[in-house]
Amino acid sequence: KLTAGKIAVAGTTEQLTGFDDGVAFNYNMAAGATSVSVAFDEKVTGPAVGLNIQPMDAAASYGWPETLKSVKITSIVFVARAGAIYPAAGASKPTPKPTVAPEFESSEFKYDGLDQNWIDKNIDPEKPVVALSFDDGPGGYTGFVDNGMKIQKALTAAGAHATFFYIGAHIEHDEDSRNEVLAAKEAGFEVANHSYDSNGLNSVGPEVIKEKIAKTDALLSEITGYKHFLFRAPNVAYSQAMYAVIEKPFIDVSIWSQDYQDKTTKDDLVNNVINNLKDGGIINMHSVHDKTAEAVPEILEQCKDKGYQVVSVSELFAIKGKKLMTGVKYNNAE
């Protein structure tokens, strides 16, 4: 039984495809229950033309569950707020207000370590390019530091780059993890923020969100000397509160290796990447898995055979001439 999900209210017909394109809410349903109430409070104003409803497993905060066969929603009931007053026909409409007012004005992001000279010397802009990204490192804290370093060595040997989204708690009290982050920076790879821990930020308030992002930024800055880092959400799950307070580009995924699934073998994840290559795409992998470290050299070789150049996320957008803006989500550089 699916016990959780997301519901989005869309304001225009063009905003019905993704939950973050409208006003989004998460919900949880008690075991055995047949209905759930979602409180919109005062977050919804102005016209709404449709709903986007996504059920999911409580343990999986992104995507449709693999086991899902069908979903049957028997009814949706809208209940007005107590004391709500509606304007008479022909009356002027109130000006819609933003659902969650951002605490910053969106601006262009540039990674401190972006090396345009490396791009100019090594990348042919006429050939296809993909960004390779790794989550959940560094591995010293969890005993998998060797995998992260194996991946770095494979990238260097292939003349490729990648972005590593690091978890702050893995860095804070572990020297091996700190050394892994420093090695990535010195090798020319991009260092990025994956929050302080693996707990989702989409179900907590703005103060908790800001604290975890700032703490991880501080740890990464202490090691690299940089101040600006891309962000990928834990479990790739988002909320309006996150968009309001995280002053970074949100990096999503367009090519999933699925290495996080126990059933995925090394050959499976190689095929998952290679069979879905697309110019401007962003590949997701996890640097803490043995099978991932084993697969990376083969993935890099096959990318080269197919004419693809492998770079970091910031390099991908620079090569494609696309700006990265704070508070905006990206899953490709098309």
JSON list of C-alpha atoms in Angstrom, two decimals, residues 138-269:
[
{"chain": "A", "resi": 138, "resn": "PRO", "atom": "CA", "xyz": [33.08, 11.20, 0.84]},
{"chain": "A", "resi": 139, "resn": "GLY", "atom": "CA", "xyz": [33.45, 7.61, 1.90]},
{"chain": "A", "resi": 140, "resn": "GLY", "atom": "CA", "xyz": [35.89, 7.71, 4.79]},
{"chain": "A", "resi": 141, "resn": "TYR", "atom": "CA", "xyz": [33.17, 8.20, 7.38]},
{"chain": "A", "resi": 142, "resn": "THR", "atom": "CA", "xyz": [31.32, 5.13, 6.08]},
{"chain": "A", "resi": 143, "resn": "GLY", "atom": "CA", "xyz": [34.40, 3.02, 5.36]},
{"chain": "A", "resi": 144, "resn": "PHE", "atom": "CA", "xyz": [34.25, 3.43, 1.58]},
{"chain": "A", "resi": 145, "resn": "VAL", "atom": "CA", "xyz": [36.93, 6.06, 1.00]},
{"chain": "A", "resi": 146, "resn": "ASP", "atom": "CA", "xyz": [38.75, 3.69, -1.39]},
{"chain": "A", "resi": 147, "resn": "ASN", "atom": "CA", "xyz": [35.81, 3.80, -3.80]},
{"chain": "A", "resi": 148, "resn": "GLY", "atom": "CA", "xyz": [35.83, 7.57, -4.01]},
{"chain": "A", "resi": 149, "resn": "MET", "atom": "CA", "xyz": [39.56, 7.63, -4.67]},
{"chain": "A", "resi": 150, "resn": "LYS", "atom": "CA", "xyz": [39.30, 4.83, -7.25]},
{"chain": "A", "resi": 151, "resn": "ILE", "atom": "CA", "xyz": [36.71, 6.91, -9.09]},
{"chain": "A", "resi": 152, "resn": "GLN", "atom": "CA", "xyz": [38.94, 9.99, -8.99]},
{"chain": "A", "resi": 153, "resn": "LYS", "atom": "CA", "xyz": [41.87, 8.00, -10.39]},
{"chain": "A", "resi": 154, "resn": "ALA", "atom": "CA", "xyz": [39.70, 6.59, -13.20]},
{"chain": "A", "resi": 155, "resn": "LEU", "atom": "CA", "xyz": [38.52, 10.09, -14.12]},
{"chain": "A", "resi": 156, "resn": "THR", "atom": "CA", "xyz": [42.08, 11.43, -14.19]},
{"chain": "A", "resi": 157, "resn": "ALA", "atom": "CA", "xyz": [43.28, 8.51, -16.32]},
{"chain": "A", "resi": 158, "resn": "ALA", "atom": "CA", "xyz": [40.48, 9.15, -18.82]},
{"chain": "A", "resi": 159, "resn": "GLY", "atom": "CA", "xyz": [40.99, 12.91, -18.92]},
{"chain": "A", "resi": 160, "resn": "ALA", "atom": "CA", "xyz": [37.43, 13.36, -17.66]},
{"chain": "A", "resi": 161, "resn": "HIS", "atom": "CA", "xyz": [35.89, 15.51, -14.94]},
{"chain": "A", "resi": 162, "resn": "ALA", "atom": "CA", "xyz": [32.90, 15.08, -12.59]},
{"chain": "A", "resi": 163, "resn": "THR", "atom": "CA", "xyz": [30.96, 16.78, -9.81]},
{"chain": "A", "resi": 164, "resn": "PHE", "atom": "CA", "xyz": [30.99, 15.23, -6.33]},
{"chain": "A", "resi": 165, "resn": "PHE", "atom": "CA", "xyz": [28.01, 16.10, -4.12]},
{"chain": "A", "resi": 166, "resn": "TYR", "atom": "CA", "xyz": [29.36, 15.65, -0.60]},
{"chain": "A", "resi": 167, "resn": "ILE", "atom": "CA", "xyz": [27.48, 15.12, 2.68]},
{"chain": "A", "resi": 168, "resn": "GLY", "atom": "CA", "xyz": [28.67, 17.41, 5.47]},
{"chain": "A", "resi": 169, "resn": "ALA", "atom": "CA", "xyz": [28.45, 14.88, 8.29]},
{"chain": "A", "resi": 170, "resn": "HIS", "atom": "CA", "xyz": [30.76, 12.54, 6.37]},
{"chain": "A", "resi": 171, "resn": "ILE", "atom": "CA", "xyz": [33.43, 15.23, 6.36]},
{"chain": "A", "resi": 172, "resn": "GLU", "atom": "CA", "xyz": [33.19, 16.79, 9.79]},
{"chain": "A", "resi": 173, "resn": "HIS", "atom": "CA", "xyz": [35.09, 14.32, 11.97]},
{"chain": "A", "resi": 174, "resn": "ASP", "atom": "CA", "xyz": [36.96, 12.11, 9.49]},
{"chain": "A", "resi": 175, "resn": "GLU", "atom": "CA", "xyz": [40.41, 12.92, 8.13]},
{"chain": "A", "resi": 176, "resn": "ASP", "atom": "CA", "xyz": [40.20, 10.42, 5.27]},
{"chain": "A", "resi": 177, "resn": "SER", "atom": "CA", "xyz": [36.99, 12.06, 4.09]},
{"chain": "A", "resi": 178, "resn": "ARG", "atom": "CA", "xyz": [38.52, 15.53, 4.25]},
{"chain": "A", "resi": 179, "resn": "ASN", "atom": "CA", "xyz": [41.49, 14.29, 2.23]},
{"chain": "A", "resi": 180, "resn": "GLU", "atom": "CA", "xyz": [39.13, 12.83, -0.37]},
{"chain": "A", "resi": 181, "resn": "VAL", "atom": "CA", "xyz": [37.40, 16.20, -0.79]},
{"chain": "A", "resi": 182, "resn": "LEU", "atom": "CA", "xyz": [40.75, 18.00, -1.07]},
{"chain": "A", "resi": 183, "resn": "ALA", "atom": "CA", "xyz": [41.98, 15.46, -3.63]},
{"chain": "A", "resi": 184, "resn": "ALA", "atom": "CA", "xyz": [38.88, 16.06, -5.74]},
{"chain": "A", "resi": 185, "resn": "LYS", "atom": "CA", "xyz": [39.42, 19.81, -5.67]},
{"chain": "A", "resi": 186, "resn": "GLU", "atom": "CA", "xyz": [43.12, 19.54, -6.54]},
{"chain": "A", "resi": 187, "resn": "ALA", "atom": "CA", "xyz": [42.38, 17.15, -9.43]},
{"chain": "A", "resi": 188, "resn": "GLY", "atom": "CA", "xyz": [40.07, 19.75, -10.99]},
{"chain": "A", "resi": 189, "resn": "PHE", "atom": "CA", "xyz": [36.81, 18.02, -10.11]},
{"chain": "A", "resi": 190, "resn": "GLU", "atom": "CA", "xyz": [33.84, 20.00, -8.86]},
{"chain": "A", "resi": 191, "resn": "VAL", "atom": "CA", "xyz": [32.98, 19.88, -5.16]},
{"chain": "A", "resi": 192, "resn": "ALA", "atom": "CA", "xyz": [29.29, 20.42, -4.34]},
{"chain": "A", "resi": 193, "resn": "ASN", "atom": "CA", "xyz": [26.76, 20.41, -1.48]},
{"chain": "A", "resi": 194, "resn": "HIS", "atom": "CA", "xyz": [24.52, 17.37, -0.76]},
{"chain": "A", "resi": 195, "resn": "SER", "atom": "CA", "xyz": [23.25, 18.72, 2.58]},
{"chain": "A", "resi": 196, "resn": "TYR", "atom": "CA", "xyz": [24.62, 17.82, 6.00]},
{"chain": "A", "resi": 197, "resn": "ASP", "atom": "CA", "xyz": [23.07, 14.34, 6.16]},
{"chain": "A", "resi": 198, "resn": "SER", "atom": "CA", "xyz": [20.92, 12.05, 4.04]},
{"chain": "A", "resi": 199, "resn": "ASN", "atom": "CA", "xyz": [17.63, 13.06, 5.68]},
{"chain": "A", "resi": 200, "resn": "GLY", "atom": "CA", "xyz": [15.24, 14.76, 3.29]},
{"chain": "A", "resi": 201, "resn": "LEU", "atom": "CA", "xyz": [14.97, 18.54, 3.47]},
{"chain": "A", "resi": 202, "resn": "ASN", "atom": "CA", "xyz": [11.55, 18.59, 1.82]},
{"chain": "A", "resi": 203, "resn": "SER", "atom": "CA", "xyz": [9.75, 17.81, 5.09]},
{"chain": "A", "resi": 204, "resn": "VAL", "atom": "CA", "xyz": [11.47, 20.28, 7.43]},
{"chain": "A", "resi": 205, "resn": "GLY", "atom": "CA", "xyz": [11.19, 24.01, 8.01]},
{"chain": "A", "resi": 206, "resn": "PRO", "atom": "CA", "xyz": [13.33, 26.79, 6.53]},
{"chain": "A", "resi": 207, "resn": "GLU", "atom": "CA", "xyz": [15.55, 27.23, 9.60]},
{"chain": "A", "resi": 208, "resn": "VAL", "atom": "CA", "xyz": [16.60, 23.56, 9.58]},
{"chain": "A", "resi": 209, "resn": "ILE", "atom": "CA", "xyz": [17.19, 23.74, 5.84]},
{"chain": "A", "resi": 210, "resn": "LYS", "atom": "CA", "xyz": [19.40, 26.82, 6.12]},
{"chain": "A", "resi": 211, "resn": "GLU", "atom": "CA", "xyz": [21.38, 25.35, 9.01]},
{"chain": "A", "resi": 212, "resn": "LYS", "atom": "CA", "xyz": [22.22, 22.12, 7.16]},
{"chain": "A", "resi": 213, "resn": "ILE", "atom": "CA", "xyz": [23.17, 23.87, 3.93]},
{"chain": "A", "resi": 214, "resn": "ALA", "atom": "CA", "xyz": [25.30, 26.48, 5.71]},
{"chain": "A", "resi": 215, "resn": "LYS", "atom": "CA", "xyz": [27.07, 23.87, 7.84]},
{"chain": "A", "resi": 216, "resn": "THR", "atom": "CA", "xyz": [28.00, 21.83, 4.78]},
{"chain": "A", "resi": 217, "resn": "ASP", "atom": "CA", "xyz": [29.10, 24.94, 2.88]},
{"chain": "A", "resi": 218, "resn": "ALA", "atom": "CA", "xyz": [31.38, 25.88, 5.79]},
{"chain": "A", "resi": 219, "resn": "LEU", "atom": "CA", "xyz": [32.99, 22.43, 5.85]},
{"chain": "A", "resi": 220, "resn": "LEU", "atom": "CA", "xyz": [33.56, 22.44, 2.08]},
{"chain": "A", "resi": 221, "resn": "SER", "atom": "CA", "xyz": [34.92, 26.01, 2.19]},
{"chain": "A", "resi": 222, "resn": "GLU", "atom": "CA", "xyz": [37.36, 25.14, 4.96]},
{"chain": "A", "resi": 223, "resn": "ILE", "atom": "CA", "xyz": [38.87, 22.40, 2.80]},
{"chain": "A", "resi": 224, "resn": "THR", "atom": "CA", "xyz": [38.73, 23.97, -0.67]},
{"chain": "A", "resi": 225, "resn": "GLY", "atom": "CA", "xyz": [38.89, 27.70, -0.01]},
{"chain": "A", "resi": 226, "resn": "TYR", "atom": "CA", "xyz": [35.84, 28.12, -2.26]},
{"chain": "A", "resi": 227, "resn": "LYS", "atom": "CA", "xyz": [32.59, 29.80, -1.23]},
{"chain": "A", "resi": 228, "resn": "HIS", "atom": "CA", "xyz": [30.06, 28.88, -3.90]},
{"chain": "A", "resi": 229, "resn": "PHE", "atom": "CA", "xyz": [28.80, 25.32, -4.41]},
{"chain": "A", "resi": 230, "resn": "LEU", "atom": "CA", "xyz": [26.07, 23.68, -6.45]},
{"chain": "A", "resi": 231, "resn": "PHE", "atom": "CA", "xyz": [23.35, 21.82, -4.54]},
{"chain": "A", "resi": 232, "resn": "ARG", "atom": "CA", "xyz": [21.61, 18.48, -4.99]},
{"chain": "A", "resi": 233, "resn": "ALA", "atom": "CA", "xyz": [18.85, 17.61, -2.55]},
{"chain": "A", "resi": 234, "resn": "PRO", "atom": "CA", "xyz": [18.99, 14.39, -0.51]},
{"chain": "A", "resi": 235, "resn": "ASN", "atom": "CA", "xyz": [16.83, 11.82, -2.31]},
{"chain": "A", "resi": 236, "resn": "VAL", "atom": "CA", "xyz": [16.42, 14.44, -5.07]},
{"chain": "A", "resi": 237, "resn": "ALA", "atom": "CA", "xyz": [13.27, 15.63, -3.27]},
{"chain": "A", "resi": 238, "resn": "TYR", "atom": "CA", "xyz": [12.22, 19.27, -3.14]},
{"chain": "A", "resi": 239, "resn": "SER", "atom": "CA", "xyz": [9.81, 21.64, -1.40]},
{"chain": "A", "resi": 240, "resn": "GLN", "atom": "CA", "xyz": [8.74, 25.24, -1.77]},
{"chain": "A", "resi": 241, "resn": "ALA", "atom": "CA", "xyz": [10.58, 26.08, 1.46]},
{"chain": "A", "resi": 242, "resn": "MET", "atom": "CA", "xyz": [13.81, 24.76, -0.05]},
{"chain": "A", "resi": 243, "resn": "TYR", "atom": "CA", "xyz": [13.44, 26.94, -3.13]},
{"chain": "A", "resi": 244, "resn": "ALA", "atom": "CA", "xyz": [12.78, 29.93, -0.89]},
{"chain": "A", "resi": 245, "resn": "VAL", "atom": "CA", "xyz": [15.93, 29.70, 1.25]},
{"chain": "A", "resi": 246, "resn": "ILE", "atom": "CA", "xyz": [18.63, 27.74, -0.64]},
{"chain": "A", "resi": 247, "resn": "GLU", "atom": "CA", "xyz": [20.47, 30.32, -2.70]},
{"chain": "A", "resi": 248, "resn": "LYS", "atom": "CA", "xyz": [22.01, 27.85, -5.13]},
{"chain": "A", "resi": 249, "resn": "PRO", "atom": "CA", "xyz": [21.15, 26.14, -8.41]},
{"chain": "A", "resi": 250, "resn": "PHE", "atom": "CA", "xyz": [19.31, 22.86, -7.75]},
{"chain": "A", "resi": 251, "resn": "ILE", "atom": "CA", "xyz": [20.95, 20.08, -9.78]},
{"chain": "A", "resi": 252, "resn": "ASP", "atom": "CA", "xyz": [18.62, 17.23, -10.69]},
{"chain": "A", "resi": 253, "resn": "VAL", "atom": "CA", "xyz": [19.24, 14.19, -12.90]},
{"chain": "A", "resi": 254, "resn": "SER", "atom": "CA", "xyz": [18.39, 13.11, -16.45]},
{"chain": "A", "resi": 255, "resn": "ILE", "atom": "CA", "xyz": [20.42, 9.87, -16.66]},
{"chain": "A", "resi": 256, "resn": "TRP", "atom": "CA", "xyz": [19.99, 7.48, -13.72]},
{"chain": "A", "resi": 257, "resn": "SER", "atom": "CA", "xyz": [22.55, 4.71, -13.17]},
{"chain": "A", "resi": 258, "resn": "GLN", "atom": "CA", "xyz": [20.29, 3.20, -10.46]},
{"chain": "A", "resi": 259, "resn": "ASP", "atom": "CA", "xyz": [23.40, 2.08, -8.59]},
{"chain": "A", "resi": 260, "resn": "TYR", "atom": "CA", "xyz": [21.57, 2.80, -5.33]},
{"chain": "A", "resi": 261, "resn": "GLN", "atom": "CA", "xyz": [19.40, -0.29, -5.85]},
{"chain": "A", "resi": 262, "resn": "ASP", "atom": "CA", "xyz": [20.77, -3.52, -4.39]},
{"chain": "A", "resi": 263, "resn": "LYS", "atom": "CA", "xyz": [19.58, -5.52, -7.39]},
{"chain": "A", "resi": 264, "resn": "THR", "atom": "CA", "xyz": [21.54, -3.36, -9.86]},
{"chain": "A", "resi": 265, "resn": "THR", "atom": "CA", "xyz": [24.73, -5.10, -10.93]},
{"chain": "A", "resi": 266, "resn": "LYS", "atom": "CA", "xyz": [27.83, -3.41, -12.30]},
{"chain": "A", "resi": 267, "resn": "ASP", "atom": "CA", "xyz": [26.83, -4.37, -15.84]},
{"chain": "A", "resi": 268, "resn": "ASP", "atom": "CA", "xyz": [23.30, -3.08, -15.23]},
{"chain": "A", "resi": 269, "resn": "LEU", "atom": "CA", "xyz": [24.46, 0.34, -14.16]}
]
